[in-house]
Coordinates of C-alpha atoms in Angstrom, one line a residue:
M1353 CA -31.6 -10.1 -13.6
P1354 CA -34.0 -12.0 -11.4
L1355 CA -37.6 -11.5 -12.1
P1356 CA -39.6 -9.5 -9.6
R1357 CA -41.6 -11.6 -7.2
R1358 CA -44.9 -10.2 -8.4
A1359 CA -44.1 -11.6 -11.9
L1360 CA -44.7 -15.1 -10.7
S1361 CA -48.0 -16.9 -10.8
L1362 CA -49.2 -16.9 -7.2
A1363 CA -51.0 -20.2 -7.5
V1364 CA -48.0 -21.9 -9.0
A1365 CA -45.6 -20.4 -6.6
T1366 CA -47.7 -21.3 -3.6
A1367 CA -48.0 -24.9 -4.8
L1368 CA -44.3 -25.2 -5.4
L1369 CA -43.4 -23.5 -2.1
A1370 CA -45.7 -26.0 -0.2
L1371 CA -44.0 -28.9 -1.9
A1372 CA -40.5 -27.6 -1.2
H1373 CA -41.3 -26.9 2.4
A1374 CA -42.6 -30.4 2.8
S1375 CA -39.4 -31.8 1.3
H1376 CA -37.3 -30.1 4.0
A1377 CA -39.4 -31.0 6.9
Q1378 CA -40.4 -34.7 7.3
P1379 CA -43.9 -34.0 6.2
A1380 CA -47.1 -35.8 7.1
L1381 CA -47.7 -37.3 3.7
P1382 CA -51.2 -37.9 2.5
P1383 CA -52.3 -41.6 2.6
P1384 CA -51.5 -43.0 -0.9
D1385 CA -54.9 -44.6 -1.3
A1386 CA -56.5 -41.2 -0.5
T1387 CA -54.8 -39.7 -3.5
D1388 CA -55.9 -42.2 -6.2
P1389 CA -57.2 -40.1 -9.1
V1390 CA -59.6 -42.8 -10.2
A1391 CA -61.2 -43.0 -6.7
L1392 CA -61.2 -39.2 -6.5
K1393 CA -62.9 -39.1 -10.0
L1394 CA -60.4 -36.5 -11.3
M1395 CA -61.2 -35.5 -14.8
Q1396 CA -64.3 -37.8 -15.0
G1397 CA -67.6 -36.5 -16.5
F1398 CA -68.3 -34.3 -19.4
P1399 CA -67.3 -31.8 -18.2
P1400 CA -65.7 -32.8 -14.9
A1401 CA -67.0 -31.0 -11.9
P1402 CA -64.9 -27.8 -11.2
D1403 CA -63.2 -29.3 -8.2
K1404 CA -62.2 -32.4 -10.3
Q1405 CA -60.6 -30.6 -13.2
V1406 CA -56.9 -30.7 -13.8
R1407 CA -55.3 -28.0 -15.9
L1408 CA -51.7 -27.3 -16.8
G1409 CA -51.5 -24.6 -14.2
T1410 CA -52.6 -27.0 -11.5
I1411 CA -50.7 -30.2 -12.2
L1412 CA -48.4 -29.5 -9.2
K1413 CA -51.4 -29.1 -6.9
Y1414 CA -51.4 -32.5 -5.3
P1415 CA -53.1 -35.0 -6.0
N1416 CA -53.6 -33.6 -9.5
A1417 CA -50.1 -34.9 -10.5
R1418 CA -51.3 -38.5 -10.0
W1419 CA -53.6 -38.0 -13.0
A1420 CA -51.5 -35.6 -15.0
L1421 CA -48.3 -37.6 -15.1
H1422 CA -50.0 -40.2 -17.4
H1423 CA -52.2 -37.7 -19.2
L1424 CA -49.7 -34.9 -20.0
R1425 CA -50.4 -34.8 -23.8
E1426 CA -54.0 -33.8 -23.0
L1427 CA -52.9 -30.6 -21.4
G1428 CA -50.6 -29.0 -24.0
P1429 CA -48.5 -29.4 -27.2
T1430 CA -46.4 -32.5 -27.8
A1431 CA -44.4 -34.1 -30.6
N1432 CA -44.8 -37.8 -31.3
I1433 CA -41.9 -40.3 -30.9
A1434 CA -42.9 -42.8 -33.5
R1435 CA -42.2 -46.5 -32.8
G1436 CA -41.8 -47.1 -36.5
P1437 CA -43.5 -49.6 -38.9
G1438 CA -41.9 -52.8 -37.6
P1439 CA -43.3 -55.3 -35.1
A1440 CA -42.8 -54.8 -31.4
S1441 CA -39.9 -56.8 -30.0
E1442 CA -41.0 -59.6 -27.7
L1443 CA -40.9 -59.2 -24.0
Q1444 CA -40.6 -62.7 -22.6
A1445 CA -42.2 -63.3 -19.2
A1446 CA -41.1 -65.4 -16.3
P1447 CA -43.4 -64.2 -13.5
R1448 CA -42.3 -64.3 -9.9
E1449 CA -44.4 -63.6 -6.8
L1450 CA -42.5 -60.7 -5.3
D1451 CA -45.2 -58.7 -3.5
G1452 CA -44.1 -60.2 -0.2
L1453 CA -40.3 -59.8 -0.8
A1454 CA -39.2 -58.6 2.7
F1455 CA -36.3 -56.2 3.4
L1456 CA -35.4 -53.4 5.9
D1457 CA -36.4 -49.9 4.9
D1458 CA -34.3 -46.8 5.4
K1459 CA -35.4 -46.5 9.0
G1460 CA -34.5 -50.2 9.8
A1461 CA -38.1 -51.4 9.9
R1462 CA -39.3 -54.5 8.1
T1463 CA -41.2 -53.8 4.9
T1464 CA -42.1 -55.6 1.6
L1465 CA -42.0 -54.8 -2.0
A1466 CA -45.7 -54.1 -2.1
E1467 CA -45.5 -51.8 0.9
W1468 CA -42.6 -49.9 -0.6
Q1469 CA -44.5 -49.4 -3.8
K1470 CA -47.5 -47.9 -2.0
A1471 CA -45.4 -45.8 0.4
T1472 CA -43.6 -44.2 -2.6
Y1473 CA -46.7 -43.5 -4.6
T1474 CA -45.9 -45.9 -7.4
D1475 CA -47.8 -45.6 -10.7
G1476 CA -46.0 -48.5 -12.3
L1477 CA -43.2 -51.0 -11.6
L1478 CA -41.4 -53.3 -14.0
V1479 CA -38.7 -55.8 -13.0
M1480 CA -36.7 -57.6 -15.6
H1481 CA -34.2 -60.3 -14.9
Q1482 CA -32.0 -61.9 -17.5
G1483 CA -34.1 -60.2 -20.2
R1484 CA -37.4 -61.5 -18.9
V1485 CA -40.3 -59.7 -17.2
V1486 CA -40.6 -61.2 -13.8
Y1487 CA -42.9 -58.6 -12.2
E1488 CA -45.2 -55.9 -13.6
R1489 CA -47.7 -53.7 -11.9
H1490 CA -49.8 -50.7 -12.8
Y1491 CA -51.7 -48.4 -10.4
V1492 CA -53.9 -45.3 -10.1
G1493 CA -55.3 -45.5 -13.6
N1494 CA -51.9 -45.9 -15.3
Q1495 CA -52.1 -48.5 -18.0
A1496 CA -49.5 -50.6 -19.9
H1497 CA -50.2 -48.9 -23.2
V1498 CA -50.2 -45.3 -21.8
P1499 CA -47.1 -43.1 -21.8
H1500 CA -46.1 -41.7 -18.4
V1501 CA -44.0 -38.5 -18.0
L1502 CA -40.3 -39.2 -17.3
W1503 CA -39.4 -35.7 -16.0
S1504 CA -35.7 -35.7 -15.6
M1505 CA -35.2 -39.2 -16.9
S1506 CA -35.5 -37.4 -20.2
K1507 CA -32.0 -36.0 -19.5
S1508 CA -30.5 -39.5 -19.6
L1509 CA -32.0 -40.2 -23.0
T1510 CA -30.6 -36.8 -24.2
G1511 CA -27.2 -37.8 -22.8
L1512 CA -27.4 -41.2 -24.4
L1513 CA -28.0 -39.6 -27.8
A1514 CA -25.2 -37.1 -27.2
T1515 CA -22.7 -39.8 -26.3
E1516 CA -23.6 -41.7 -29.4
L1517 CA -23.1 -38.6 -31.6
I1518 CA -19.8 -37.9 -29.9
R1519 CA -18.7 -41.5 -30.7
E1520 CA -19.7 -41.0 -34.3
G1521 CA -17.6 -37.8 -34.5
L1522 CA -20.5 -35.4 -35.0
I1523 CA -19.9 -33.6 -31.7
D1524 CA -16.5 -32.8 -30.1
P1525 CA -16.9 -33.0 -26.3
A1526 CA -13.9 -30.7 -25.8
A1527 CA -15.3 -28.0 -28.1
P1528 CA -16.9 -24.9 -26.8
V1529 CA -20.7 -24.9 -26.9
T1530 CA -20.6 -21.9 -29.1
R1531 CA -18.9 -23.9 -31.9
Y1532 CA -22.4 -25.4 -32.4
L1533 CA -24.6 -22.6 -30.9
P1534 CA -23.2 -19.2 -31.7
E1535 CA -26.5 -17.8 -30.3
L1536 CA -25.1 -18.5 -26.8
A1537 CA -22.0 -16.3 -27.2
G1538 CA -23.4 -13.8 -24.7
S1539 CA -24.6 -16.4 -22.2
A1540 CA -23.3 -18.6 -19.4
W1541 CA -22.1 -21.1 -22.0
A1542 CA -20.0 -18.7 -24.0
D1543 CA -16.8 -20.3 -22.6
A1544 CA -18.2 -23.7 -21.5
T1545 CA -17.3 -26.9 -23.2
V1546 CA -19.8 -29.5 -24.4
Q1547 CA -18.4 -32.0 -21.8
Q1548 CA -18.8 -29.6 -19.0
T1549 CA -22.4 -29.1 -20.0
L1550 CA -23.0 -32.8 -20.3
D1551 CA -21.6 -33.4 -16.8
M1552 CA -23.4 -30.3 -15.4
T1553 CA -20.1 -28.8 -14.1
T1554 CA -20.9 -25.4 -15.7
G1555 CA -21.0 -22.2 -13.7
V1556 CA -24.4 -20.9 -14.4
N1557 CA -26.5 -18.3 -12.5
Y1558 CA -29.5 -20.7 -12.3
A1559 CA -30.9 -22.8 -9.5
E1560 CA -33.6 -25.5 -9.3
D1561 CA -34.8 -24.2 -6.0
F1562 CA -38.5 -24.6 -5.7
A1563 CA -38.4 -22.8 -2.3
N1564 CA -37.3 -19.6 -3.9
P1565 CA -39.8 -17.8 -6.2
Q1566 CA -37.0 -15.9 -7.9
S1567 CA -35.1 -19.1 -8.7
G1568 CA -34.3 -19.9 -12.3
I1569 CA -36.5 -23.0 -12.2
F1570 CA -39.6 -20.7 -12.5
Q1571 CA -38.3 -18.9 -15.5
Y1572 CA -37.3 -22.2 -17.1
L1573 CA -40.7 -23.8 -16.5
I1574 CA -42.5 -20.8 -18.1
A1575 CA -40.1 -20.9 -21.1
A1576 CA -40.8 -24.6 -21.5
G1577 CA -44.5 -24.0 -21.5
L1578 CA -45.1 -26.2 -18.5
V1579 CA -46.2 -23.3 -16.3
P1580 CA -48.5 -20.7 -17.8
A1581 CA -47.0 -17.3 -17.9
P1582 CA -48.7 -14.8 -15.6
A1583 CA -50.2 -11.6 -17.0
N1584 CA -47.6 -9.0 -17.9
Y1585 CA -44.8 -11.5 -17.5
P1586 CA -41.6 -9.8 -18.7
G1587 CA -39.5 -12.9 -19.2
A1588 CA -38.9 -15.3 -22.2
K1589 CA -41.9 -17.5 -23.1
A1590 CA -40.0 -19.9 -25.3
M1591 CA -36.9 -22.0 -24.5
L1592 CA -34.7 -20.8 -27.3
D1593 CA -35.4 -17.2 -26.3
Y1594 CA -34.7 -18.0 -22.6
L1595 CA -31.3 -19.8 -22.8
P1596 CA -29.3 -16.9 -24.3
T1597 CA -30.4 -14.7 -21.4
V1598 CA -28.9 -17.1 -18.7
Q1599 CA -25.7 -15.7 -17.4
K1600 CA -22.5 -17.2 -15.9
E1601 CA -21.8 -17.5 -12.2
G1602 CA -18.7 -19.1 -10.8
E1603 CA -16.2 -21.2 -12.6
H1604 CA -16.8 -23.9 -15.3
G1605 CA -15.5 -27.4 -14.4
K1606 CA -15.2 -26.8 -10.7
G1607 CA -18.2 -28.9 -9.4
F1608 CA -21.5 -30.6 -10.2
Y1609 CA -24.6 -28.5 -9.9
Y1610 CA -27.9 -29.9 -11.2
K1611 CA -29.4 -27.7 -13.9
S1612 CA -32.1 -28.5 -16.5
V1613 CA -30.9 -25.7 -18.6
D1614 CA -27.6 -27.6 -19.3
T1615 CA -29.7 -30.4 -20.9
E1616 CA -31.7 -28.0 -23.0
V1617 CA -28.3 -26.7 -24.4
I1618 CA -27.2 -30.3 -25.2
G1619 CA -30.6 -31.0 -26.8
W1620 CA -30.2 -27.9 -29.0
I1621 CA -26.8 -29.1 -30.1
L1622 CA -28.1 -32.5 -31.0
Q1623 CA -30.8 -31.0 -33.2
R1624 CA -28.3 -28.4 -34.7
V1625 CA -25.7 -31.0 -35.8
T1626 CA -28.2 -33.5 -37.2
G1627 CA -30.8 -31.2 -38.6
K1628 CA -33.5 -33.3 -37.1
S1629 CA -35.9 -32.8 -34.3
F1630 CA -35.4 -34.4 -30.9
S1631 CA -38.5 -36.6 -31.3
T1632 CA -37.2 -37.8 -34.7
L1633 CA -33.8 -38.6 -33.3
L1634 CA -35.4 -40.6 -30.5
S1635 CA -37.6 -42.4 -33.0
E1636 CA -34.9 -43.3 -35.5
R1637 CA -32.1 -44.1 -33.1
I1638 CA -33.9 -45.6 -30.1
W1639 CA -37.6 -46.3 -30.4
A1640 CA -37.8 -48.0 -33.8
P1641 CA -34.6 -50.1 -33.4
L1642 CA -35.7 -51.2 -30.0
G1643 CA -39.0 -52.5 -31.4
A1644 CA -41.0 -50.3 -29.0
E1645 CA -44.5 -51.3 -28.4
Q1646 CA -46.0 -47.8 -28.2
D1647 CA -45.2 -44.4 -29.6
G1648 CA -43.8 -42.0 -27.0
Y1649 CA -44.1 -38.3 -27.1
V1650 CA -42.2 -35.2 -25.9
W1651 CA -43.5 -31.9 -24.6
A1652 CA -43.1 -28.8 -26.7
D1653 CA -43.1 -25.1 -25.9
P1654 CA -45.4 -22.6 -27.5
T1655 CA -42.9 -22.3 -30.5
G1656 CA -42.8 -26.0 -31.0
A1657 CA -39.3 -26.4 -29.4
Q1658 CA -39.2 -29.8 -27.7
S1659 CA -38.2 -30.2 -24.1
T1660 CA -35.1 -32.3 -24.0
S1661 CA -34.6 -32.1 -20.3
V1662 CA -38.0 -33.0 -18.8
G1663 CA -40.4 -33.6 -21.7
I1664 CA -40.3 -37.3 -22.7
N1665 CA -43.3 -39.6 -22.0
A1666 CA -43.1 -43.3 -22.5
T1667 CA -44.6 -46.6 -21.3
L1668 CA -43.2 -48.8 -18.6
R1669 CA -42.5 -51.7 -21.0
D1670 CA -40.7 -49.6 -23.6
L1671 CA -38.5 -48.1 -20.8
G1672 CA -37.8 -51.7 -19.8
R1673 CA -36.7 -52.4 -23.4
L1674 CA -34.4 -49.4 -23.2
G1675 CA -32.9 -50.5 -19.9
E1676 CA -32.4 -54.1 -21.2
M1677 CA -30.7 -52.7 -24.3
L1678 CA -28.2 -50.8 -22.1
R1679 CA -27.7 -53.8 -19.8
Q1680 CA -26.7 -55.8 -22.9
N1681 CA -24.1 -53.2 -24.0
G1682 CA -26.4 -51.6 -26.6
Y1683 CA -27.6 -54.8 -28.2
Y1684 CA -31.4 -55.5 -28.4
N1685 CA -34.0 -56.8 -30.8
H1686 CA -31.4 -58.7 -32.8
K1687 CA -29.4 -55.5 -33.5
Q1688 CA -26.8 -53.2 -32.1
V1689 CA -29.0 -50.2 -31.2
V1690 CA -26.2 -48.1 -29.7
S1691 CA -22.4 -48.8 -29.7
P1692 CA -20.9 -50.8 -26.8
A1693 CA -18.4 -47.9 -26.5
T1694 CA -21.3 -45.5 -25.8
V1695 CA -22.6 -47.7 -23.0
A1696 CA -19.0 -48.0 -21.6
E1697 CA -18.7 -44.2 -21.6
L1698 CA -22.0 -43.8 -19.7
R1699 CA -20.9 -46.4 -17.1
K1700 CA -17.4 -44.7 -16.7
G1701 CA -18.8 -42.0 -14.5
A1702 CA -17.1 -38.8 -13.4
D1703 CA -15.4 -37.5 -10.3
P1704 CA -17.3 -38.1 -7.1
E1705 CA -15.5 -35.2 -5.5
K1706 CA -16.9 -32.8 -8.0
F1707 CA -20.3 -34.4 -7.4
M1708 CA -20.2 -33.5 -3.8
A1709 CA -19.8 -29.8 -4.6
S1710 CA -23.6 -29.9 -5.0
G1711 CA -24.2 -30.9 -1.4
Q1712 CA -26.1 -34.0 -2.3
T1713 CA -25.0 -35.9 0.8
M1714 CA -27.9 -38.3 0.3
R1715 CA -26.1 -39.7 -2.7
N1716 CA -22.6 -39.8 -1.2
G1717 CA -20.2 -41.7 -3.5
Y1718 CA -22.2 -40.9 -6.7
S1719 CA -21.0 -39.1 -9.8
Y1720 CA -23.0 -37.7 -12.7
H1721 CA -21.7 -38.3 -16.2
N1722 CA -23.3 -37.6 -19.6
H1723 CA -26.6 -37.1 -17.7
W1724 CA -26.5 -40.5 -16.0
W1725 CA -26.2 -41.2 -12.2
L1726 CA -23.4 -43.5 -11.1
P1727 CA -23.4 -44.8 -7.5
H1728 CA -20.0 -46.5 -8.1
D1729 CA -21.2 -49.6 -6.2
V1730 CA -19.8 -53.1 -6.4
D1731 CA -22.4 -54.2 -9.0
G1732 CA -21.6 -51.4 -11.4
S1733 CA -25.1 -50.2 -11.4
Y1734 CA -26.2 -46.9 -13.1
E1735 CA -29.4 -45.0 -13.1
A1736 CA -31.8 -42.5 -14.7
K1737 CA -33.8 -40.4 -12.3
G1738 CA -36.7 -38.0 -12.5
L1739 CA -38.8 -35.7 -10.3
M1740 CA -41.5 -37.4 -8.2
G1741 CA -39.8 -40.8 -8.2
Q1742 CA -39.0 -41.8 -11.8
H1743 CA -36.3 -44.5 -12.0
I1744 CA -34.5 -46.7 -14.5
H1745 CA -32.1 -48.8 -12.4
I1746 CA -29.6 -51.1 -14.3
N1747 CA -27.6 -53.6 -12.4
P1748 CA -25.3 -55.5 -14.8
A1749 CA -23.9 -57.9 -12.1
A1750 CA -27.4 -59.0 -11.1
Q1751 CA -28.7 -59.0 -14.7
L1752 CA -31.4 -56.7 -13.4
V1753 CA -33.4 -53.8 -14.8
V1754 CA -36.0 -52.0 -12.7
V1755 CA -38.3 -49.3 -14.0
K1756 CA -40.3 -47.4 -11.5
L1757 CA -42.8 -44.6 -12.4
S1758 CA -44.3 -42.6 -9.6
S1759 CA -46.2 -39.5 -8.6
H1760 CA -44.8 -38.8 -5.1
P1761 CA -46.0 -35.6 -3.4
I1762 CA -42.4 -34.6 -2.6
P1763 CA -40.8 -33.6 -5.9
N1764 CA -37.1 -34.3 -5.0
T1765 CA -36.3 -38.0 -5.6
A1766 CA -33.6 -37.7 -3.0
F1767 CA -36.4 -37.8 -0.4
T1768 CA -36.9 -41.6 -1.0
H1769 CA -33.4 -42.3 -2.3
N1770 CA -32.2 -44.6 0.5
Y1771 CA -35.5 -46.5 0.6
D1772 CA -35.5 -47.0 -3.2
R1773 CA -31.9 -48.2 -3.2
L1774 CA -32.7 -50.8 -0.5
A1775 CA -35.6 -52.0 -2.6
F1776 CA -33.4 -52.4 -5.7
A1777 CA -30.8 -54.2 -3.6
A1778 CA -33.5 -56.6 -2.3
L1779 CA -34.6 -57.4 -5.8
A1780 CA -31.1 -58.0 -6.9
G1781 CA -30.5 -60.3 -3.9
A1782 CA -33.7 -62.3 -4.6
L1783 CA -33.2 -62.7 -8.3
R1784 CA -29.4 -63.5 -8.6

């Protein structure tokens, strides 16, 4: 049953509704320089002035997000993703002056790489070519050693782990979800397969509609602990309590519909079949073998359950290592971190016709497979994407990896999709 409108936090609903309205209307965006949290002195002073304080319940009140996205662990519970005891893997540098790289934007006007970064509220940009860092920038107080929230790029790491466990035989993609999670026998996933959940082709009565205060996204965010529950809130306040209440709508396998709850189900399966926490799996299977430079961390709900859909935080450079490992078919830091078969499966993609069921006309020709975005372009590129402009773009043909961390006032990354793709293409053209 949808929650009554009064059960929602008015402040949170108002902020999300404003952002959603802006995303539908060609908004007059605030000047990026005017939203710099350092210049605005957000969270400076002991204590900060009341109008400079950022709290969990106000992180979506722009420009608070520009501070919060690289300070999330200061606002609530997290679990560490340990980099392990070994040395950091070397990131060789071959710097190129790319600020003035010119290309045409999505409106046909001349722009440059530097102008694109400012216009899309970039917090950090890393460009790697043939395994070397050719360009690195950090803005608005973001620093090389500080983890930044990935939002839905977290889904792609969850999908990567799931694909590897499928290859190892620990998970059967054709099996019903309830083989691993009998707790979901009365939920939307009672008759869904693992693969349908990985490809988000499940029929679930849930929508990530920020414009509708009764949308499932509000209940999800409260269950994840990312939005404080209002007084007398009747819904679930923990993720593993919330998922069994989500009901089926429509037919499984018919079309792609983007749903964070699908990823939380996959994350639960990963932890059930391995007996290890999500952060431990990331540490043992990804961060330590990569030779990550810094620990990462993952957001946790009030019960300690870790958010496998939106909760990972990591540094720009360590995400570059991840992208480069995938570009090299799973090999990095003198070892095979994940199987080449796992990377091949991610790159295979899914049915673009099923993808179009979601109405994502901005990404015409794409598919979504095992939580990765596939444009099916001539270079065989594939991508991880997250709210407010998070990107890992891997272009095997151009030997290119681009990591972009952002804090855009419009949550939906589709808002800048065409502009971003043109920038990635310009980098590929300049560096081939």
